[in-house]
Amino acid sequence: MTGRPIRHWLMKSEPEAFSIDDLRRRRVEAWDGVRNYQARNFMRDGMRPGDKVFFYHSNCAEPGIVGIAEVASDAYPDPSQFDAKSKYFDPASKREEPRWMLVDVKFVKKLKRTITLDELKGHGALEDMPLLRKGNRLSVMPVGAAEWKYILALE
């Protein structure tokens, strides 16, 4: 691990596809299928092992932060981009120059309750969070250190 400070992130997953309970069972999982360049860049250029992650359930009845995970690897090529049978296949991506990257994510804990999107929106201290910006649909985004501490105190 380098001498840089721990960074904080939020990663979204649809619970029907992969939930916090799935991560708890598997312990460590490759975060595959990211097909947005900005989200990919956050994983490739920003994430390092040891960084902390809010696990967020999206596109469900009660979207919100449901757990905490940790980045468990440096970024590496997402193998699904090369698999013609995968829904994440990208015929333009080449093994010698992969377009899509992923990181492994390790389970830390499930929160006692969901900190809902509506609840987060009600806290002025969080108004600058990328998650709460109108039109932001990124699945991977940074969380400021002050925002991280503030949200942890809500649990």
mmCIF file of N, CA and C in Angstrom, residues 10-15 18-24 31 53-58 60 62-69 107-117 120 131 151-152 155:
data_model
loop_
_atom_site.group_PDB
_atom_site.id
_atom_site.type_symbol
_atom_site.label_atom_id
_atom_site.label_comp_id
_atom_site.label_asym_id
_atom_site.label_seq_id
_atom_site.Cartn_x
_atom_site.Cartn_y
_atom_site.Cartn_z
ATOM 1 N N LEU A 10 -18.486 5.387 -3.478
ATOM 2 C CA LEU A 10 -19.813 4.796 -3.445
ATOM 3 C C LEU A 10 -19.956 3.975 -4.718
ATOM 4 N N MET A 11 -20.398 2.740 -4.567
ATOM 5 C CA MET A 11 -20.594 1.846 -5.711
ATOM 6 C C MET A 11 -22.030 1.336 -5.671
ATOM 7 N N LYS A 12 -22.708 1.493 -6.804
ATOM 8 C CA LYS A 12 -24.115 1.088 -6.904
ATOM 9 C C LYS A 12 -24.244 -0.304 -7.506
ATOM 10 N N SER A 13 -25.214 -1.025 -6.998
ATOM 11 C CA SER A 13 -25.562 -2.321 -7.560
ATOM 12 C C SER A 13 -27.064 -2.527 -7.400
ATOM 13 N N GLU A 14 -27.677 -3.114 -8.394
ATOM 14 C CA GLU A 14 -29.086 -3.457 -8.277
ATOM 15 C C GLU A 14 -29.172 -4.735 -7.441
ATOM 16 N N PRO A 15 -29.953 -4.708 -6.355
ATOM 17 C CA PRO A 15 -29.948 -5.863 -5.449
ATOM 18 C C PRO A 15 -30.400 -7.168 -6.099
ATOM 19 N N PHE A 18 -26.917 -8.149 -7.778
ATOM 20 C CA PHE A 18 -25.863 -8.436 -6.801
ATOM 21 C C PHE A 18 -26.081 -7.536 -5.598
ATOM 22 N N SER A 19 -26.416 -8.128 -4.462
ATOM 23 C CA SER A 19 -26.763 -7.366 -3.264
ATOM 24 C C SER A 19 -25.637 -7.399 -2.234
ATOM 25 N N ILE A 20 -25.815 -6.602 -1.186
ATOM 26 C CA ILE A 20 -24.858 -6.633 -0.080
ATOM 27 C C ILE A 20 -24.818 -8.022 0.555
ATOM 28 N N ASP A 21 -25.956 -8.717 0.561
ATOM 29 C CA ASP A 21 -25.970 -10.079 1.115
ATOM 30 C C ASP A 21 -25.170 -11.042 0.232
ATOM 31 N N ASP A 22 -25.209 -10.819 -1.078
ATOM 32 C CA ASP A 22 -24.379 -11.624 -1.985
ATOM 33 C C ASP A 22 -22.905 -11.396 -1.684
ATOM 34 N N LEU A 23 -22.526 -10.130 -1.500
ATOM 35 C CA LEU A 23 -21.123 -9.833 -1.193
ATOM 36 C C LEU A 23 -20.737 -10.440 0.156
ATOM 37 N N ARG A 24 -21.635 -10.385 1.129
ATOM 38 C CA ARG A 24 -21.334 -10.975 2.442
ATOM 39 C C ARG A 24 -21.063 -12.474 2.291
ATOM 40 N N TRP A 31 -15.835 -6.482 -9.361
ATOM 41 C CA TRP A 31 -16.902 -5.523 -9.675
ATOM 42 C C TRP A 31 -16.938 -5.336 -11.184
ATOM 43 N N VAL A 53 -15.625 1.778 0.735
ATOM 44 C CA VAL A 53 -16.720 1.881 -0.232
ATOM 45 C C VAL A 53 -18.059 1.798 0.486
ATOM 46 N N PHE A 54 -18.955 2.746 0.163
ATOM 47 C CA PHE A 54 -20.349 2.578 0.529
ATOM 48 C C PHE A 54 -20.986 1.702 -0.539
ATOM 49 N N PHE A 55 -21.632 0.626 -0.138
ATOM 50 C CA PHE A 55 -22.356 -0.268 -1.042
ATOM 51 C C PHE A 55 -23.782 0.252 -1.104
ATOM 52 N N TYR A 56 -24.227 0.597 -2.298
ATOM 53 C CA TYR A 56 -25.508 1.274 -2.505
ATOM 54 C C TYR A 56 -26.420 0.423 -3.369
ATOM 55 N N HIS A 57 -27.633 0.157 -2.875
ATOM 56 C CA HIS A 57 -28.626 -0.550 -3.680
ATOM 57 C C HIS A 57 -29.383 0.472 -4.525
ATOM 58 N N SER A 58 -29.399 0.254 -5.832
ATOM 59 C CA SER A 58 -30.072 1.173 -6.756
ATOM 60 C C SER A 58 -31.182 0.460 -7.507
ATOM 61 N N CYS A 60 -34.357 0.075 -7.071
ATOM 62 C CA CYS A 60 -35.150 -0.822 -6.233
ATOM 63 C C CYS A 60 -36.155 0.019 -5.450
ATOM 64 N N GLU A 62 -36.383 0.791 -2.324
ATOM 65 C CA GLU A 62 -35.792 1.708 -1.351
ATOM 66 C C GLU A 62 -34.294 1.869 -1.629
ATOM 67 N N PRO A 63 -33.933 2.716 -2.619
ATOM 68 C CA PRO A 63 -32.512 2.899 -2.915
ATOM 69 C C PRO A 63 -31.792 3.564 -1.745
ATOM 70 N N GLY A 64 -30.564 3.115 -1.515
ATOM 71 C CA GLY A 64 -29.787 3.726 -0.447
ATOM 72 C C GLY A 64 -28.539 2.931 -0.114
ATOM 73 N N ILE A 65 -27.801 3.459 0.846
ATOM 74 C CA ILE A 65 -26.563 2.835 1.306
ATOM 75 C C ILE A 65 -26.928 1.706 2.262
ATOM 76 N N VAL A 66 -26.445 0.507 1.958
ATOM 77 C CA VAL A 66 -26.817 -0.679 2.740
ATOM 78 C C VAL A 66 -25.626 -1.355 3.410
ATOM 79 N N GLY A 67 -24.410 -0.946 3.045
ATOM 80 C CA GLY A 67 -23.259 -1.613 3.625
ATOM 81 C C GLY A 67 -21.958 -0.902 3.335
ATOM 82 N N ILE A 68 -20.899 -1.493 3.856
ATOM 83 C CA ILE A 68 -19.545 -0.976 3.660
ATOM 84 C C ILE A 68 -18.684 -2.110 3.114
ATOM 85 N N ALA A 69 -17.892 -1.752 2.132
ATOM 86 C CA ALA A 69 -16.952 -2.694 1.521
ATOM 87 C C ALA A 69 -15.593 -2.010 1.457
ATOM 88 N N PHE A 107 -16.206 -7.533 1.314
ATOM 89 C CA PHE A 107 -17.243 -7.224 2.300
ATOM 90 C C PHE A 107 -16.612 -6.757 3.608
ATOM 91 N N VAL A 108 -17.172 -5.691 4.185
ATOM 92 C CA VAL A 108 -16.781 -5.237 5.521
ATOM 93 C C VAL A 108 -17.954 -5.405 6.476
ATOM 94 N N LYS A 109 -19.107 -4.784 6.151
ATOM 95 C CA LYS A 109 -20.268 -4.962 7.013
ATOM 96 C C LYS A 109 -21.540 -4.524 6.310
ATOM 97 N N LYS A 110 -22.635 -5.089 6.771
ATOM 98 C CA LYS A 110 -23.960 -4.647 6.352
ATOM 99 C C LYS A 110 -24.434 -3.653 7.405
ATOM 100 N N LEU A 111 -24.990 -2.537 6.966
ATOM 101 C CA LEU A 111 -25.492 -1.554 7.917
ATOM 102 C C LEU A 111 -26.717 -2.099 8.650
ATOM 103 N N LYS A 112 -26.971 -1.565 9.833
ATOM 104 C CA LYS A 112 -28.133 -1.982 10.621
ATOM 105 C C LYS A 112 -29.433 -1.610 9.918
ATOM 106 N N ARG A 113 -29.368 -0.564 9.096
ATOM 107 C CA ARG A 113 -30.533 -0.108 8.349
ATOM 108 C C ARG A 113 -30.063 0.517 7.044
ATOM 109 N N THR A 114 -30.972 0.658 6.105
ATOM 110 C CA THR A 114 -30.660 1.349 4.850
ATOM 111 C C THR A 114 -30.709 2.852 5.101
ATOM 112 N N ILE A 115 -29.665 3.539 4.700
ATOM 113 C CA ILE A 115 -29.683 5.006 4.707
ATOM 114 C C ILE A 115 -30.169 5.396 3.319
ATOM 115 N N THR A 116 -31.439 5.772 3.243
ATOM 116 C CA THR A 116 -32.102 5.930 1.949
ATOM 117 C C THR A 116 -31.633 7.178 1.202
ATOM 118 N N LEU A 117 -31.841 7.132 -0.095
ATOM 119 C CA LEU A 117 -31.541 8.283 -0.937
ATOM 120 C C LEU A 117 -32.328 9.501 -0.462
ATOM 121 N N LEU A 120 -30.680 10.922 2.592
ATOM 122 C CA LEU A 120 -29.446 11.620 2.243
ATOM 123 C C LEU A 120 -29.744 13.004 1.662
ATOM 124 N N LEU A 131 -23.613 11.791 -5.778
ATOM 125 C CA LEU A 131 -24.819 10.968 -5.776
ATOM 126 C C LEU A 131 -26.088 11.812 -5.812
ATOM 127 N N ILE A 151 -22.082 10.499 6.964
ATOM 128 C CA ILE A 151 -23.014 9.406 6.648
ATOM 129 C C ILE A 151 -22.862 8.260 7.647
ATOM 130 N N LEU A 152 -21.644 7.928 8.036
ATOM 131 C CA LEU A 152 -21.443 6.875 9.031
ATOM 132 C C LEU A 152 -22.175 7.198 10.331
ATOM 133 N N GLU A 155 -25.975 6.129 10.686
ATOM 134 C CA GLU A 155 -26.385 4.733 10.909
ATOM 135 C C GLU A 155 -26.896 4.578 12.322
#
